[in-house]
mmCIF file of C-alpha atoms and ligand atoms in Angstrom:
data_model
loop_
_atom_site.group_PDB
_atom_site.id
_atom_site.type_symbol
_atom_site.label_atom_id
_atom_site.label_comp_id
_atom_site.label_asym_id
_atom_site.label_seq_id
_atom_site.Cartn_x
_atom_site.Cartn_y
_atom_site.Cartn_z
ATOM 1 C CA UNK A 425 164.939 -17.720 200.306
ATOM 2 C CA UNK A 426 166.838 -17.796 203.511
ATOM 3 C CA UNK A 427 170.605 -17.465 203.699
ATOM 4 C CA UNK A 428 171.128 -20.468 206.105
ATOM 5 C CA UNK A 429 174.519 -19.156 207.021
ATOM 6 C CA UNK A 430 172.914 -15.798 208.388
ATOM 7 C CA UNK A 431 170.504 -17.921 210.740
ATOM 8 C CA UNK A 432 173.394 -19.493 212.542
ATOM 9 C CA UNK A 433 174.836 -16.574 213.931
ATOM 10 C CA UNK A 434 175.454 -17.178 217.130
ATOM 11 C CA UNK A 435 173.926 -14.553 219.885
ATOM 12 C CA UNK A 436 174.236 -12.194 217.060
ATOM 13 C CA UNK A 437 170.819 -11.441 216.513
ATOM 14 C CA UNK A 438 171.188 -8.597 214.552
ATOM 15 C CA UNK A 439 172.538 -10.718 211.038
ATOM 16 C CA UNK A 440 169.727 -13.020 211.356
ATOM 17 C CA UNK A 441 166.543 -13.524 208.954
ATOM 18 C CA UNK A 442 164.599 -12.593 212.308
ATOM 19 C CA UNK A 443 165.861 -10.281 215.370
ATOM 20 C CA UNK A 444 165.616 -12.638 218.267
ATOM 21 C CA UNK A 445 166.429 -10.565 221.420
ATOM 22 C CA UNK A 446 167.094 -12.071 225.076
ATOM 23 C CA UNK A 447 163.953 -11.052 226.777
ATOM 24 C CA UNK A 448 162.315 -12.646 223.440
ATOM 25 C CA UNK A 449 163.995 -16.099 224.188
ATOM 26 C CA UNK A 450 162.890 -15.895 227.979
ATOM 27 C CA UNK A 451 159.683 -15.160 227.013
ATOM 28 C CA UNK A 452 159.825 -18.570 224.714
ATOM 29 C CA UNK A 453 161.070 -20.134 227.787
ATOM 30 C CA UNK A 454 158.279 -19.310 230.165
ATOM 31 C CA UNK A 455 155.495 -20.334 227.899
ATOM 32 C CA UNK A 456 157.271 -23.544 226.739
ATOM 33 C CA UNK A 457 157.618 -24.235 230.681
ATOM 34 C CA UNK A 458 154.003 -23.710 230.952
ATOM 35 C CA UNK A 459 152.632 -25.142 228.245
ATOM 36 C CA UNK A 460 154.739 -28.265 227.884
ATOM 37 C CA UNK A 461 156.641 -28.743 231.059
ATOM 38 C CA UNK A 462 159.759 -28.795 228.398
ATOM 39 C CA UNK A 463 162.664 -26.440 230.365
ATOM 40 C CA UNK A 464 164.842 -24.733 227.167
ATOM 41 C CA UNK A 465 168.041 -24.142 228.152
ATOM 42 C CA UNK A 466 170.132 -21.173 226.927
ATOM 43 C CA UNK A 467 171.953 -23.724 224.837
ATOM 44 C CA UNK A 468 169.223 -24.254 222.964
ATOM 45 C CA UNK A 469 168.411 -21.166 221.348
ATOM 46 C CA UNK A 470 169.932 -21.583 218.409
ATOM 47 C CA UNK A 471 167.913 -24.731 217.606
ATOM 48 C CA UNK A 472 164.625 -23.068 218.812
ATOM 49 C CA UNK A 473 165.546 -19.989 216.857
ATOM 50 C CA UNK A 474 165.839 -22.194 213.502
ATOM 51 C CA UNK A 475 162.760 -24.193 214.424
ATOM 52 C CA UNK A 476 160.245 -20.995 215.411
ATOM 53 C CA UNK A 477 161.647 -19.028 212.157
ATOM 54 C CA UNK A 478 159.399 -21.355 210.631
ATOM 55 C CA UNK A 479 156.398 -20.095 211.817
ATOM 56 C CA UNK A 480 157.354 -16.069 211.610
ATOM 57 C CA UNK A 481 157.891 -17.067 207.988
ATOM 58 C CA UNK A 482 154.019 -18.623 207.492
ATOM 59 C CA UNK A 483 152.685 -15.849 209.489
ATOM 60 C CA UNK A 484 154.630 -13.536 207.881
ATOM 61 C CA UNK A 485 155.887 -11.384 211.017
ATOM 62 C CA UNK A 486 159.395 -9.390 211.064
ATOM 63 C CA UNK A 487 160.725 -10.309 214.326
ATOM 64 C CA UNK A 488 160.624 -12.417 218.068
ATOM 65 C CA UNK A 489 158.981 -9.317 219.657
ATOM 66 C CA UNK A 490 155.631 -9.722 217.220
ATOM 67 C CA UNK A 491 155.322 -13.695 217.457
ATOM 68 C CA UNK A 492 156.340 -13.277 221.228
ATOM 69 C CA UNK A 493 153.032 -10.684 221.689
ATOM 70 C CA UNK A 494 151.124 -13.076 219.379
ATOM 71 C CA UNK A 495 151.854 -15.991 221.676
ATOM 72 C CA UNK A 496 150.453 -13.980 224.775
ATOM 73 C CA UNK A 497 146.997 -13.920 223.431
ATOM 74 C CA UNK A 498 147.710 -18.021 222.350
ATOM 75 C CA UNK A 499 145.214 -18.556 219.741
ATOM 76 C CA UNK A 500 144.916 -22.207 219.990
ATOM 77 C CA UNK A 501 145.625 -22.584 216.050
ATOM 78 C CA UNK A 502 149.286 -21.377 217.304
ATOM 79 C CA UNK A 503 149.497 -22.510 220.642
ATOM 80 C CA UNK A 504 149.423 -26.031 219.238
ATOM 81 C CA UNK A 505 151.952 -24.677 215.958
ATOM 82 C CA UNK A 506 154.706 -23.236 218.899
ATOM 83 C CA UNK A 507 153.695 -26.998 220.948
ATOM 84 C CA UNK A 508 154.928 -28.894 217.860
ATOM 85 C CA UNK A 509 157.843 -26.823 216.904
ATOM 86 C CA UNK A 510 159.623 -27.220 220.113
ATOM 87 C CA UNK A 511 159.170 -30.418 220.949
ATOM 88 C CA UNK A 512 161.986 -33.331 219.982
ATOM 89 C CA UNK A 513 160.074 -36.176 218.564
ATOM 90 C CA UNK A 514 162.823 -38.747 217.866
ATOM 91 C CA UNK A 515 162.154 -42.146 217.887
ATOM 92 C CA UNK A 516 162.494 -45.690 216.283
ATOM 93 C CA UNK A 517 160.943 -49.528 216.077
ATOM 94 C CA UNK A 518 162.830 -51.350 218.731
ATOM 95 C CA UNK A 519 164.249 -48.941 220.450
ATOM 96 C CA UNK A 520 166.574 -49.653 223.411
ATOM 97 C CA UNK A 521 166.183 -52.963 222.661
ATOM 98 C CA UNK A 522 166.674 -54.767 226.045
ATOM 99 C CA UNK A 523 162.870 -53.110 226.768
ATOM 100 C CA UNK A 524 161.142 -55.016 224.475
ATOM 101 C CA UNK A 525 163.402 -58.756 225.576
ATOM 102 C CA UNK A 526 162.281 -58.154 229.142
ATOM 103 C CA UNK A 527 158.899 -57.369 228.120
ATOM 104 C CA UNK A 528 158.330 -61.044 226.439
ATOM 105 C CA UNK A 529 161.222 -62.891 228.578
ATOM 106 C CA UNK A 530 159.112 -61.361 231.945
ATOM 107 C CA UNK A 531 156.577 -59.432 232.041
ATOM 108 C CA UNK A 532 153.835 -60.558 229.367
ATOM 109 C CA UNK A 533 154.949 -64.296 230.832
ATOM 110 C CA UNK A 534 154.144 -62.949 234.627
ATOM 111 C CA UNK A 535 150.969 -60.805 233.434
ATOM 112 C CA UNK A 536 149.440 -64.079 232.141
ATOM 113 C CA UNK A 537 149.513 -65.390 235.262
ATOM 114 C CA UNK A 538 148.930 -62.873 237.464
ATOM 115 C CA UNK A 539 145.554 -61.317 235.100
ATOM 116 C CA UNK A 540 144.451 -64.721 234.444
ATOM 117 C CA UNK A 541 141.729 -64.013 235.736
ATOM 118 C CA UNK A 542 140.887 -60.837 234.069
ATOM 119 C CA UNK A 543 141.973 -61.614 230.688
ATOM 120 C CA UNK A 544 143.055 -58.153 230.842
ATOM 121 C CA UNK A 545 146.262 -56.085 230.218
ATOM 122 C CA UNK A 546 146.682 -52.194 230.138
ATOM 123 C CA UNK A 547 149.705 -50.801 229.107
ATOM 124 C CA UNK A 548 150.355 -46.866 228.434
ATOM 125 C CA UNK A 549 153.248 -45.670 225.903
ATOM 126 C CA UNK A 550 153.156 -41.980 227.389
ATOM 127 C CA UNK A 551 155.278 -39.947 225.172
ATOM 128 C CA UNK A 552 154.537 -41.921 222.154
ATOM 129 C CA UNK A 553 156.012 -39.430 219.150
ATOM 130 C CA UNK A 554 155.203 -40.587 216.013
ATOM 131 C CA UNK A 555 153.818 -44.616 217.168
ATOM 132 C CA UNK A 556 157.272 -46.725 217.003
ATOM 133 C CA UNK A 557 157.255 -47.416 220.503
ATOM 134 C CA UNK A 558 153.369 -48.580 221.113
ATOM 135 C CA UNK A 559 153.511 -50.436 218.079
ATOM 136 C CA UNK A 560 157.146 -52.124 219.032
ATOM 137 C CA UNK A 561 154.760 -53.238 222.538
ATOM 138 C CA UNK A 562 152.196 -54.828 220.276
ATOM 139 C CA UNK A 563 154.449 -56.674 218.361
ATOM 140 C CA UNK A 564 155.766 -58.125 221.352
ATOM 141 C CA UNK A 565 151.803 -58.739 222.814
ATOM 142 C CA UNK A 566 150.739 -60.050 219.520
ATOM 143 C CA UNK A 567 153.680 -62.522 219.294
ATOM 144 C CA UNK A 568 152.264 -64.673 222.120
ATOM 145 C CA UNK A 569 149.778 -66.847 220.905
ATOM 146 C CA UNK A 570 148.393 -67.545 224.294
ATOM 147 C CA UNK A 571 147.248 -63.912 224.379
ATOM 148 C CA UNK A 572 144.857 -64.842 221.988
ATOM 149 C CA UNK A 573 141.076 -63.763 223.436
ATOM 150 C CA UNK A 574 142.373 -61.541 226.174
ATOM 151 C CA UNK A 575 141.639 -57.940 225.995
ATOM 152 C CA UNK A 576 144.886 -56.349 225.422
ATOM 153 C CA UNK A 577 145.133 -52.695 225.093
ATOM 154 C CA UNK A 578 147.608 -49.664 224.481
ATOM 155 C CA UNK A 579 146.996 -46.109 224.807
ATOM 156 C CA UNK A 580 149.923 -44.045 223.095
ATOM 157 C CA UNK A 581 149.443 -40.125 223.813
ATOM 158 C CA UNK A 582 151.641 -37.586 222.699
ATOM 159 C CA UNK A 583 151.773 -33.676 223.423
ATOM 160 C CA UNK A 584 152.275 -33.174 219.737
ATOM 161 C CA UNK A 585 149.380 -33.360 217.525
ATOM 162 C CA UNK A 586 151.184 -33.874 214.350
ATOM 163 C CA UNK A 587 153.251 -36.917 215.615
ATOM 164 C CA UNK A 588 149.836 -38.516 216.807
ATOM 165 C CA UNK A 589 148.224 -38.190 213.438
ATOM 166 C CA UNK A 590 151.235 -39.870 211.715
ATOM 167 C CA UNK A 591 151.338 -42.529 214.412
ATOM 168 C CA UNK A 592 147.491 -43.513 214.039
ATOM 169 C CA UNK A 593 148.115 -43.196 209.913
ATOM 170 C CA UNK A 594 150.140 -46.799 210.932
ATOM 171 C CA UNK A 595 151.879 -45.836 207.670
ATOM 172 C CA UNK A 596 156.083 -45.585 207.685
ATOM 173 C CA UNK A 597 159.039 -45.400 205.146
ATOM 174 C CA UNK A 598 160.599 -48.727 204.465
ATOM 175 C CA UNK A 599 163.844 -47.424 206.005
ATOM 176 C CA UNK A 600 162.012 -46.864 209.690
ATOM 177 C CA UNK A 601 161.676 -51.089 209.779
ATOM 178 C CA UNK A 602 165.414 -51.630 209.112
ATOM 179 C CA UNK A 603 166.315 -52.779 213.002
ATOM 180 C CA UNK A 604 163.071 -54.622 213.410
ATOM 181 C CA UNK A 605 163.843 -58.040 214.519
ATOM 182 C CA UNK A 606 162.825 -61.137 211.681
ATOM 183 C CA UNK A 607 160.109 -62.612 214.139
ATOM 184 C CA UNK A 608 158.445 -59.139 214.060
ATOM 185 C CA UNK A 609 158.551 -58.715 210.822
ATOM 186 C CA UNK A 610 155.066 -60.499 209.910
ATOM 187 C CA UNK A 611 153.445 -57.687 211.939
ATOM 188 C CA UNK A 612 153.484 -55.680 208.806
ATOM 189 C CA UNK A 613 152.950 -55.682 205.003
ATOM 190 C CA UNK A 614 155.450 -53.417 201.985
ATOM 191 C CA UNK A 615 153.088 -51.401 199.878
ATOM 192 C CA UNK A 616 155.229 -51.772 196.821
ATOM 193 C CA UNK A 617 153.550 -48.972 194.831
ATOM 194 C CA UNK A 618 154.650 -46.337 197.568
ATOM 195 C CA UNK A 619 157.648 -48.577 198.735
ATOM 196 C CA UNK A 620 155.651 -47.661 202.242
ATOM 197 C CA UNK A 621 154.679 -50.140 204.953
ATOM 198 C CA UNK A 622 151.458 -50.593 206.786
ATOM 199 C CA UNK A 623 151.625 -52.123 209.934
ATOM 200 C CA UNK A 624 148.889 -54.791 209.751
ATOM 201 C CA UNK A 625 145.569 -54.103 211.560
ATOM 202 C CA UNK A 626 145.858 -57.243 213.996
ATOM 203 C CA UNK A 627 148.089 -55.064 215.702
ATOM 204 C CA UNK A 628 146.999 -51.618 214.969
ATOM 205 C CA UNK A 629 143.916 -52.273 216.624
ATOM 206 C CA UNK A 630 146.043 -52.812 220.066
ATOM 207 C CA UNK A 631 146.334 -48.752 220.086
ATOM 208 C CA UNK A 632 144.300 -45.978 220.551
ATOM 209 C CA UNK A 633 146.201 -42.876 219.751
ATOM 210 C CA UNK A 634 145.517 -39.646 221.570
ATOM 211 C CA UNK A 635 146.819 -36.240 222.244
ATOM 212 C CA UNK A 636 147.776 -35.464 225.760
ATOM 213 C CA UNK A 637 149.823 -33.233 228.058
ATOM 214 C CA UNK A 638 151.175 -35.325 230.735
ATOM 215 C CA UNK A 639 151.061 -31.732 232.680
ATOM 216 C CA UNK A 640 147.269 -31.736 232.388
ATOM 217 C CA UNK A 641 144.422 -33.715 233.792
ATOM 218 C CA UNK A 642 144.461 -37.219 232.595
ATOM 219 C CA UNK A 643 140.872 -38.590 231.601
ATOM 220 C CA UNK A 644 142.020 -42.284 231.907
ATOM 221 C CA UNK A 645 140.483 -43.983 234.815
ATOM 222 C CA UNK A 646 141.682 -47.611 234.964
ATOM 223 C CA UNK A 647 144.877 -48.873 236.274
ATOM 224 C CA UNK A 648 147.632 -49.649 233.969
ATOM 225 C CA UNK A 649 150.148 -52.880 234.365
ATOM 226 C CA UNK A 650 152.563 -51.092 232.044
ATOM 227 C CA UNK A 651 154.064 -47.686 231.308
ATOM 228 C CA UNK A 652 156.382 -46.573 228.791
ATOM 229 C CA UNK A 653 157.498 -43.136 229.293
ATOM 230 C CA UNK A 654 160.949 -42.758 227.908
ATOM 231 C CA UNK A 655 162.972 -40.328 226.904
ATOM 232 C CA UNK A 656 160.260 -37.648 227.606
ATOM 233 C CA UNK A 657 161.025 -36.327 231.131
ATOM 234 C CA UNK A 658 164.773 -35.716 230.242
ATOM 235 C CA UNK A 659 163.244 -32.215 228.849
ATOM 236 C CA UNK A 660 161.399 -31.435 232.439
ATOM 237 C CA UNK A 661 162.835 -29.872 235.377
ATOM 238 C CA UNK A 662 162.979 -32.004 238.657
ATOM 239 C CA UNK A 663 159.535 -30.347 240.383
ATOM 240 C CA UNK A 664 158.181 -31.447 236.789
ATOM 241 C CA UNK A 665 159.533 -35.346 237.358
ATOM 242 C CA UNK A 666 158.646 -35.987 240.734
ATOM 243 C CA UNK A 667 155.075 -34.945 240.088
ATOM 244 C CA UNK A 668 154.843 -36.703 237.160
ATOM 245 C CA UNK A 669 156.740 -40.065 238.580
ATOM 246 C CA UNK A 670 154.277 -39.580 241.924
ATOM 247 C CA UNK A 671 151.106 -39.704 238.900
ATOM 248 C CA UNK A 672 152.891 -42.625 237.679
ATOM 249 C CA UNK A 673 152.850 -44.711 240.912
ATOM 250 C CA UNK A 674 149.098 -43.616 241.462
ATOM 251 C CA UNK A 675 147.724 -45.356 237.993
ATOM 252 C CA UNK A 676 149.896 -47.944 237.588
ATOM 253 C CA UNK A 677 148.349 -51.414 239.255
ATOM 254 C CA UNK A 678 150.363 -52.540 242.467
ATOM 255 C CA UNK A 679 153.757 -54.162 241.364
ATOM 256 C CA UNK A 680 153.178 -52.289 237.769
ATOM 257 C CA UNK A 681 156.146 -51.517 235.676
ATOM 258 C CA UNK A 682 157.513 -48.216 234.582
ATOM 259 C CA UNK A 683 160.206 -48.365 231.318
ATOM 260 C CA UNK A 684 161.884 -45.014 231.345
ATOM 261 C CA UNK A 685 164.678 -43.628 228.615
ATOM 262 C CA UNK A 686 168.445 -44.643 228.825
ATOM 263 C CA UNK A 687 169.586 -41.173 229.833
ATOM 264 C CA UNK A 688 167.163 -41.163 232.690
ATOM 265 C CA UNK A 689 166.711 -42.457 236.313
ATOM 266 C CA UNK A 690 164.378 -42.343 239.308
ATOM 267 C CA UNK A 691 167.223 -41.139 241.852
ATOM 268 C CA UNK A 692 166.129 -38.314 244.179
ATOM 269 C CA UNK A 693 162.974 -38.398 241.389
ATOM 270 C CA UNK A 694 160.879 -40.496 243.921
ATOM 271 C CA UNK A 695 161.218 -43.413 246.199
ATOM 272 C CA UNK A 696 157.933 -45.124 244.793
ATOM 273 C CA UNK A 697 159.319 -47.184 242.179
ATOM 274 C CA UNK A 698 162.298 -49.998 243.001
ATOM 275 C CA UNK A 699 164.861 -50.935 239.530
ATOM 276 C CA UNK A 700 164.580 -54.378 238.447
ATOM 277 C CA UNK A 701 166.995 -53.562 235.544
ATOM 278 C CA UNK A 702 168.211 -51.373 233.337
ATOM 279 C CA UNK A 703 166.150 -48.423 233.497
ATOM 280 C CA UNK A 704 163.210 -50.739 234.246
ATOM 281 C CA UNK A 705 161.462 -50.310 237.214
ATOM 282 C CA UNK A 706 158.620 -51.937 239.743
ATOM 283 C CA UNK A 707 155.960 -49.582 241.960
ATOM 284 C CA UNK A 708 156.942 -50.366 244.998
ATOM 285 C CA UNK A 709 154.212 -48.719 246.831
HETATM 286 C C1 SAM B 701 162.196 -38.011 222.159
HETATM 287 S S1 SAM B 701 160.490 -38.397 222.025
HETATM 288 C C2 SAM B 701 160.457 -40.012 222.751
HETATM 289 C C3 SAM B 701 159.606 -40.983 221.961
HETATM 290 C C4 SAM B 701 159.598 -42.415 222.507
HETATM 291 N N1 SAM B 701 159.072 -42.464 223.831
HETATM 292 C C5 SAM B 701 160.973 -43.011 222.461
HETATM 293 O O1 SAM B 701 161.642 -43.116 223.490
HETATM 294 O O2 SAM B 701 161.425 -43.397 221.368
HETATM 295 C C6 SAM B 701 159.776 -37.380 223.301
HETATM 296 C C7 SAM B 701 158.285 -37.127 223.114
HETATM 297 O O3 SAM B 701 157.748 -36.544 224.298
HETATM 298 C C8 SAM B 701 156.713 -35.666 223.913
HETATM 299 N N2 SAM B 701 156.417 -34.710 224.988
HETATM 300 C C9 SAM B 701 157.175 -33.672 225.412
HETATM 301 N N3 SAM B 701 156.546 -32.992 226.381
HETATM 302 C C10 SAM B 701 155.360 -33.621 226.583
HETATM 303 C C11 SAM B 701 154.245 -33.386 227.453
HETATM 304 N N4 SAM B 701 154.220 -32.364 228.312
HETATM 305 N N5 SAM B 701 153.178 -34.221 227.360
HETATM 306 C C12 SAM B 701 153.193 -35.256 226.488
HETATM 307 N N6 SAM B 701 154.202 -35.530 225.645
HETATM 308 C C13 SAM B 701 155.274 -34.719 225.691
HETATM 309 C C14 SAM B 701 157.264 -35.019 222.659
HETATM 310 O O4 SAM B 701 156.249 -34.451 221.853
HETATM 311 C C15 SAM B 701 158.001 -36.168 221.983
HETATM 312 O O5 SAM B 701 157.241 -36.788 220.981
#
């Protein structure tokens, strides 16, 4: 068992469980830059420290140097284990509320009219975590009744595989649906032998969940009306942003929105998107 007080040891790396030296943290850096995007500041190394001990305790290694040299040769099994223990995955129904009011006050209203005649909407939750925020969106979709016979769909991707799985399992503690507004509420059922609830499959089948680095190739194709993509970049550097912002522009549909996270905003990001509100933004080109 782990002495929790001798993990917290600040830059003393000698009285921890597991010798973490400098070079070992930069090394953690580079391939989380890589292989994420996500830029670890030295801040952080405490909290990384505490979340990779995890995994030199399951593979049973001594110290950073060992998982740093195992992490060269990346074995996917761990490449994906290392992906999932750095990233932050926190989340909630209804999140940043104001999103979801301008979504039915505006934009589902101005999509009808505008994609009348394609009976179509696209909208991508990039960044998903564990499926709060895509199925918040199809709450809001499925409360218009006019909607009813057009071909409505979400794609929610995350980086981390384990938060994907849990948000296609549509499955969540009864405490996660505290802040959920009443008129929502229908959108799923209490299990009351688990005390879980389900979100109901008239909405779940709005989603497709799927893992994806937004640093990677995208294999979507279409044009999207909508994209969600908040509080994700706050971990990238700027280069990281602007690309990803400029990828943005390119798929979304002209006039498309972009939702991004309350600590975040487009200035000297890119010039491609003009704010229509808080942290809610327009392609402008
Ligand atoms: C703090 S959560 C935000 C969840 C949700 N968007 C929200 O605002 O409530 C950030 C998510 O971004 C994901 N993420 C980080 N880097 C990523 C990348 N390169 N590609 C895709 N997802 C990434 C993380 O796995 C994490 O689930």
């Amino acid at each position: 068992m782990v002495n929790p007080s001798r993990a917290v040891i600040a830059g003393n790396h000698e009285a921890r469980e597991f010798p973490m030296s400098m070079a070992n943290f930069e090394t953690i850096k580079r391939i989380a830059m890589e292989w994420t995007g996500i830029s670890l500041s030295n801040h952080k190394r405490n909290m990384i420290y505490g979340r990779l001990s995890r995994r030199l305790r399951a593979l049973g290694l001594s110290d950073f140097s060992q998982y740093c040299s195992l992490l060269e040769t990346a074995p996917a099994s761990e490449k994906s284990e290392f992906i999932n223990s750095i990233t932050t995955n926190l989340t909630a129904f209804f999140r940043e509320i104001h999103h979801f009011e301008h979504l039915a006050s505006t934009v589902i209203p101005n999509l009808m009219r505008t994609n009348a005649a394609s009976r179509k909407v696209r909208v991508w939750s990039a960044g998903c975590s564990t499926g709060e925020e895509p199925y918040s969106i199809a709450m809001v979709f499925k409360s218009f009744s006019a909607l009813k016979g057009w071909d409505v769909k979400i794609l929610a991707t995350d980086l981390d595989s384990n938060v994907v799985a849990k948000g296609a399992s549509a499955i969540y503690s009864v405490d996660r649906v505290e802040g959920v507004p009443d008129k929502y509420r229908q959108c799923f059922k209490r299990d009351k032998s688990t005390n879980n609830i389900h979100i109901k499959d008239s909405v779940r089948e709005l989603i497709r969940f799927r893992q994806l680095n937004l640093l990677h190739e995208w294999p979507m194709r279409g044009a999207f009306d909508i994209i969600f993509c908040r509080n994700v970049v706050i971990y990238f550097d700027l280069p990281t942003q602007k690309k990803l912002f400029n990828r943005y522009a390119d798929i979304l549909t002209d006039k498309g929105h972009l939702f991004i996270g309350h600590s975040e905003n487009l200035y000297k990001v890119t010039d491609r998107f003009a704010s229509i509100g808080r942290t809610i933004y327009q392609k402008a080109y």
